[in-house]
Coordinates of N, CA, C and O in Angstrom, one line a residue:
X451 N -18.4 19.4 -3.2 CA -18.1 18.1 -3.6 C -18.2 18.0 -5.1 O -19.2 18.2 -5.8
X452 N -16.9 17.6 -5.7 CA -16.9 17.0 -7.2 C -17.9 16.4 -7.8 O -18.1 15.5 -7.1
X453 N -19.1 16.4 -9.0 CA -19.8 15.4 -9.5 C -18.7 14.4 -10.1 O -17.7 15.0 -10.5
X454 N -18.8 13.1 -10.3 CA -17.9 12.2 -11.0 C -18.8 12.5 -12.5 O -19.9 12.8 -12.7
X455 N -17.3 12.3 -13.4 CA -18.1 12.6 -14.7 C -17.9 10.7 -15.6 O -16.9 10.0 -15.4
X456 N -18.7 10.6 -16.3 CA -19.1 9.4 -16.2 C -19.0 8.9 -17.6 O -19.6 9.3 -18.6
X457 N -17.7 7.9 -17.5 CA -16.9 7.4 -19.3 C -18.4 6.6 -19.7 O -19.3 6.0 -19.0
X458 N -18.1 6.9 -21.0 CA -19.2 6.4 -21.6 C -18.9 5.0 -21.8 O -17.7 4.5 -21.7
X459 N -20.1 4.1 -22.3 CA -19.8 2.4 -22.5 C -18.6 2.2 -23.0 O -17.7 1.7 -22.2
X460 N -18.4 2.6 -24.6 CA -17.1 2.5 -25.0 C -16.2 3.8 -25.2 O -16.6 5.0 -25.1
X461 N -15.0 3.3 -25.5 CA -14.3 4.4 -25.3 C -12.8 4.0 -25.8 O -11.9 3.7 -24.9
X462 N -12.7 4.0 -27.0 CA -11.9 3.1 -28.2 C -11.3 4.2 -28.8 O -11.6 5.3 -28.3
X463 N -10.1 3.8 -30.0 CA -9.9 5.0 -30.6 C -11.0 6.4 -31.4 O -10.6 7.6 -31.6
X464 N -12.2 5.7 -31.5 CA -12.7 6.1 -32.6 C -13.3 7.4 -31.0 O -13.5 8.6 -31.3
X465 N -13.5 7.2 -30.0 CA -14.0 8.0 -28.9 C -13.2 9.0 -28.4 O -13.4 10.1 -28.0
X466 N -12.1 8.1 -28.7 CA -10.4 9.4 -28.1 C -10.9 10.9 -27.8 O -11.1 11.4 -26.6
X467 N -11.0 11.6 -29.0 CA -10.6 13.1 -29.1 C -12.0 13.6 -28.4 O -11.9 14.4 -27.5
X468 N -13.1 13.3 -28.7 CA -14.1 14.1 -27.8 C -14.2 13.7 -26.5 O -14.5 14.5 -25.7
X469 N -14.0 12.7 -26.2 CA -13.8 12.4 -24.4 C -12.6 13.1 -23.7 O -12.5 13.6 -22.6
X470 N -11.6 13.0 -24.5 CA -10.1 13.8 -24.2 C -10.8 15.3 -23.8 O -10.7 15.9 -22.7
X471 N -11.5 15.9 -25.1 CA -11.6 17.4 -25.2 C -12.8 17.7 -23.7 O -12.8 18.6 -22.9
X472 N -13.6 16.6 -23.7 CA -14.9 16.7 -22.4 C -13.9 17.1 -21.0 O -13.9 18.1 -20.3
X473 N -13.1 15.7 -20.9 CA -12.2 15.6 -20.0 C -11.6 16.7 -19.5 O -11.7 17.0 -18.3
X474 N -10.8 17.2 -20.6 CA -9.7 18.4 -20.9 C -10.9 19.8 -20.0 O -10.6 20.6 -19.1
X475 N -11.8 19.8 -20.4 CA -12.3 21.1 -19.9 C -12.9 20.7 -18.8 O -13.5 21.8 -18.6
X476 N -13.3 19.9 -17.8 CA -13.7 19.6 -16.7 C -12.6 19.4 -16.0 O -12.7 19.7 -14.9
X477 N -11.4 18.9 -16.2 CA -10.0 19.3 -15.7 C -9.5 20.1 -15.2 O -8.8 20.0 -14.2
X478 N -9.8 21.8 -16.1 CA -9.2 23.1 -16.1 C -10.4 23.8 -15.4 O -10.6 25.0 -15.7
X479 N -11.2 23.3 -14.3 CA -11.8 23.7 -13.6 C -11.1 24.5 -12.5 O -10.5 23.6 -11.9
X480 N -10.9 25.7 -11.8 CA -10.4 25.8 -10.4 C -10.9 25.4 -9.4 O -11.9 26.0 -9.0
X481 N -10.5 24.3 -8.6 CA -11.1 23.7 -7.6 C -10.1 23.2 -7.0 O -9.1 22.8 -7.5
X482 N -10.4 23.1 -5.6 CA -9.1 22.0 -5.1 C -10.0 20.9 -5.3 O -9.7 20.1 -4.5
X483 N -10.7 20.5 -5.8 CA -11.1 19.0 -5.0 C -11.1 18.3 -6.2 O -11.5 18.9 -7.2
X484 N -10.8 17.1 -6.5 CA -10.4 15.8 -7.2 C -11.2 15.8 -8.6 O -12.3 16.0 -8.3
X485 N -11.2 15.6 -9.6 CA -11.4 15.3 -10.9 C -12.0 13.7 -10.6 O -11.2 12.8 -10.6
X486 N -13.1 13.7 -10.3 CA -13.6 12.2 -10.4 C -13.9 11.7 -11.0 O -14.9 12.3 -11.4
X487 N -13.7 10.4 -11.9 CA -13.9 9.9 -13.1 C -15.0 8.5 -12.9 O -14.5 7.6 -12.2
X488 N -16.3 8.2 -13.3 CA -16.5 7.1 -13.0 C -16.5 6.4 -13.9 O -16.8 7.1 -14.9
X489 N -16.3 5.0 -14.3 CA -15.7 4.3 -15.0 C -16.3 2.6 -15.3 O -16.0 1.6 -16.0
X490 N -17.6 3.2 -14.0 CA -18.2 1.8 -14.3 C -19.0 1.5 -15.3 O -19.3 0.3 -15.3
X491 N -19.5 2.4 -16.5 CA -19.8 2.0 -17.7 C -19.8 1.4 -18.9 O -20.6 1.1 -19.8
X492 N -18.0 1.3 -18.5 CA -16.8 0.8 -19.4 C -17.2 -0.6 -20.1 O -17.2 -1.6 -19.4
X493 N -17.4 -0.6 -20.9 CA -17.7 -2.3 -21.6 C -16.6 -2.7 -22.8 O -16.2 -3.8 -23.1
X494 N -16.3 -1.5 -23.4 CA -15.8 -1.7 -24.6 C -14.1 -0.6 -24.4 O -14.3 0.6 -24.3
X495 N -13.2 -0.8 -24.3 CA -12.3 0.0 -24.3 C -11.3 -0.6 -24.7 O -11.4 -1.6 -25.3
X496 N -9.4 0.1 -24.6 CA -8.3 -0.6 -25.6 C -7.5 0.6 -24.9 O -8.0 1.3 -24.0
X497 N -6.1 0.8 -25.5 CA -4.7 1.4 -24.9 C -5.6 3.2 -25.0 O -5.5 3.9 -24.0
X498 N -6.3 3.6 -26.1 CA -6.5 4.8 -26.0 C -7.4 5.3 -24.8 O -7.4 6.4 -24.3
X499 N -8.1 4.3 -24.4 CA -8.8 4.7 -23.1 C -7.8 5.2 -22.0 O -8.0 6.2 -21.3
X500 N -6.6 4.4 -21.8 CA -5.3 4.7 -21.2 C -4.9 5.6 -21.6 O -4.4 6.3 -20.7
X501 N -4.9 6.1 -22.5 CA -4.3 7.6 -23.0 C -5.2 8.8 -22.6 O -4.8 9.7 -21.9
X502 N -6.4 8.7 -23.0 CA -7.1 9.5 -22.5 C -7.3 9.6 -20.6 O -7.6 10.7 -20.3
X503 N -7.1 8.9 -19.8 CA -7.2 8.9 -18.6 C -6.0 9.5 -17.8 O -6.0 10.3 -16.9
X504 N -5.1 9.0 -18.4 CA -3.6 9.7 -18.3 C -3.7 11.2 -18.6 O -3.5 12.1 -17.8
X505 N -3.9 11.5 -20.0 CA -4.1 13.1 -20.1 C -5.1 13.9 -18.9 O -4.4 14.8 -18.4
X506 N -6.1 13.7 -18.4 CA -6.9 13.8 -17.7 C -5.9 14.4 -16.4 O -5.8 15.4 -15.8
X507 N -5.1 12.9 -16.3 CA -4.8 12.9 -14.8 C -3.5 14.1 -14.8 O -3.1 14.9 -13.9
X508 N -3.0 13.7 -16.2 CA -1.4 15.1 -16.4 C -2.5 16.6 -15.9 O -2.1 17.3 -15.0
X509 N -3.4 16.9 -16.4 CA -4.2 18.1 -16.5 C -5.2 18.5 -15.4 O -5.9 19.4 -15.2
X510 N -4.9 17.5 -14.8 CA -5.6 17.7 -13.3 C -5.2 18.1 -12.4 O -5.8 18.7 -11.5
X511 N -3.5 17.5 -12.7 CA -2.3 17.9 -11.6 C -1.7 19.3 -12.1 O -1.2 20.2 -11.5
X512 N -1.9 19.2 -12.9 CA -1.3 20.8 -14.0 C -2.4 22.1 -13.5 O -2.0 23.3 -13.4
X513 N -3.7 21.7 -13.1 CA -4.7 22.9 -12.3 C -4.9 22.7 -10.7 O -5.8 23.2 -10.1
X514 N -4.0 21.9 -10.2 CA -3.5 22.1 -8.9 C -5.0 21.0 -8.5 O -5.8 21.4 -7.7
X515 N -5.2 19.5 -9.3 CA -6.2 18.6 -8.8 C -6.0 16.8 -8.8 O -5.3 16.2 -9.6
X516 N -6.3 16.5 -8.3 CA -6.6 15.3 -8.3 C -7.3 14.1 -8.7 O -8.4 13.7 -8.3
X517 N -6.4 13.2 -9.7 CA -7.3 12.2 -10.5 C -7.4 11.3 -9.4 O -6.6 10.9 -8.6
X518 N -8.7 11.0 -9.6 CA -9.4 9.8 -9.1 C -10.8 8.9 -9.7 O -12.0 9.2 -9.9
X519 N -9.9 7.9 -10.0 CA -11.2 7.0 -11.0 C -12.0 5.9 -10.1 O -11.3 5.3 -9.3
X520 N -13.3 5.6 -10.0 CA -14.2 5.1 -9.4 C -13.9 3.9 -10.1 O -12.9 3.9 -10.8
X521 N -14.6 2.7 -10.1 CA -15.4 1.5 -10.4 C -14.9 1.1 -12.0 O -15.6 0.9 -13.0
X522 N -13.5 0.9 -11.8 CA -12.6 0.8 -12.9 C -13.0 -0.8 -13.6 O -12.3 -1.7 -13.1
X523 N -13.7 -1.1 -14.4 CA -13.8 -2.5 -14.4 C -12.4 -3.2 -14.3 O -11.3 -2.7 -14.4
X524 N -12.7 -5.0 -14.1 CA -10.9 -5.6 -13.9 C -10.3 -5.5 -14.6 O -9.2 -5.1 -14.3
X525 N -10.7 -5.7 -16.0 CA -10.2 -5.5 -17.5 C -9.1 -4.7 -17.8 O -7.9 -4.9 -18.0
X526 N -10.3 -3.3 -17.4 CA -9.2 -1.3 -17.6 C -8.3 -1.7 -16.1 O -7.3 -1.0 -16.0
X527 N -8.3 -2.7 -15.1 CA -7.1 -2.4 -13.7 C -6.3 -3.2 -14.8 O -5.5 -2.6 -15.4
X528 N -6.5 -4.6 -15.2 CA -5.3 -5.4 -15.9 C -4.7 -4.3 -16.8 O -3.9 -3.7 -16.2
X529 N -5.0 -4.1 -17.7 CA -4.8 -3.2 -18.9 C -3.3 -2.6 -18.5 O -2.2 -3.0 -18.9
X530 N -3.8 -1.4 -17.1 CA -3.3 -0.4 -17.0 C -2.3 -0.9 -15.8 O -1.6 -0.1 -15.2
X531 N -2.2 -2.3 -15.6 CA -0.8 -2.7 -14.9 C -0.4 -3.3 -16.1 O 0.8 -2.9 -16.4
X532 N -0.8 -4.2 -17.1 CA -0.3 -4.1 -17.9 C 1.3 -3.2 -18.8 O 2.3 -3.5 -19.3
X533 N 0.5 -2.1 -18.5 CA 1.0 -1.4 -19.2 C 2.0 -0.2 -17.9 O 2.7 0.8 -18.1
X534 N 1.8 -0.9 -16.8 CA 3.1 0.0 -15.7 C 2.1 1.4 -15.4 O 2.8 2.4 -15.3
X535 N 0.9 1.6 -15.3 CA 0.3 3.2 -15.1 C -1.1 2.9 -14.2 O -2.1 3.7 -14.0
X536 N -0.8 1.8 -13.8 CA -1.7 1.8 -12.5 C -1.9 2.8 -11.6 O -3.0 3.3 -11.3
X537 N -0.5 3.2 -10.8 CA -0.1 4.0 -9.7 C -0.4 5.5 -10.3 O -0.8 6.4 -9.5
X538 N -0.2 5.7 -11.8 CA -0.5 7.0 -12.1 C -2.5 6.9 -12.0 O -3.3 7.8 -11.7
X539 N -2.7 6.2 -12.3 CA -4.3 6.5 -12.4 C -5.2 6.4 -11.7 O -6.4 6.6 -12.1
X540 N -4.7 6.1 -10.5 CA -5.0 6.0 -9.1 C -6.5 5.7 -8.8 O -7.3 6.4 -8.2
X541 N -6.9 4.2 -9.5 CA -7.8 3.0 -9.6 C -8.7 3.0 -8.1 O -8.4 2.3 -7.2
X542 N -10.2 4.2 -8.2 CA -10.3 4.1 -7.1 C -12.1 3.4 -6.8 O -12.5 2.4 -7.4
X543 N -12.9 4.0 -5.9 CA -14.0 3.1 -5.6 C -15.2 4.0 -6.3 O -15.0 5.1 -6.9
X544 N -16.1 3.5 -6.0 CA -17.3 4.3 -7.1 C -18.1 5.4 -6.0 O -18.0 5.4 -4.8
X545 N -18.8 6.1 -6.7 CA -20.0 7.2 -6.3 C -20.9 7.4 -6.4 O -21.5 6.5 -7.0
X546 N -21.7 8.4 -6.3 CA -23.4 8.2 -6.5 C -23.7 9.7 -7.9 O -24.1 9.5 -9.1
X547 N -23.4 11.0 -7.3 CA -23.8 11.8 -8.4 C -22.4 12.0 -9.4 O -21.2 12.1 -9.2
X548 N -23.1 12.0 -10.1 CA -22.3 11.9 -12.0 C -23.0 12.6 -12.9 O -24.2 12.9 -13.1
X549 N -21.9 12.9 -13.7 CA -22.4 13.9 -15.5 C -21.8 12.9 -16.2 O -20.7 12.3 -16.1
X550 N -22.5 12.8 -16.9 CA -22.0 12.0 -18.6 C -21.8 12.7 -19.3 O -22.3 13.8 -19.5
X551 N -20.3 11.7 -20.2 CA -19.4 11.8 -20.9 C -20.5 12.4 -22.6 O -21.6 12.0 -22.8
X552 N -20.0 13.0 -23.2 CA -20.6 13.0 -24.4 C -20.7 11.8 -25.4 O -19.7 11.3 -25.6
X553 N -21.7 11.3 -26.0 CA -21.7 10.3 -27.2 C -21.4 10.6 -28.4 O -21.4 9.7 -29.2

């Protein structure tokens, strides 16, 4: 079973590239089983958090896995219908064991 790995509070431009790079290599894991993201942390976020979740989910599917995000606050769901990438980010329910994101 996947640990969900666990977005930190914020996660703004200034967080982009090391959460991308955290992301990026827990991605390129071989595994069948799902890239779980939990997300109920989230307090502070903006379009790059979308960018970053997106890359995630391109590079998940790219090592033969599956993005799935937990406990998306309403905020990051509006955002990302907002913005038409709901269906890609596949907005899902929460879990118990998790690794945290780097600060």
């Amino acid at each position: 079973m996947s640990v969900p790995l666990i977005l930190p509070a914020t996660l703004t431009f200034d967080q982009a590239s090391a959460v991308a790079a955290w992301l990026r290599s827990a991605a390129q894991v071989q595994t069948a089983e799902p890239l779980i993201i939990d997300a109920s942390a989230l307090q502070q976020f903006n379009t790059a958090t979308l960018a970053v979740l997106l890359e995630a989910g391109r590079l998940a599917q790219q090592h033969g896995r599956v993005l799935q995000i937990n406990s998306a606050p309403p905020a990051l769901q509006e955002l990302a219908q907002l913005y038409g990438v709901t269906e890609l980010l596949h907005l899902g329910a929460s879990s118990e064991n998790r690794a945290k994101a780097p600060s």
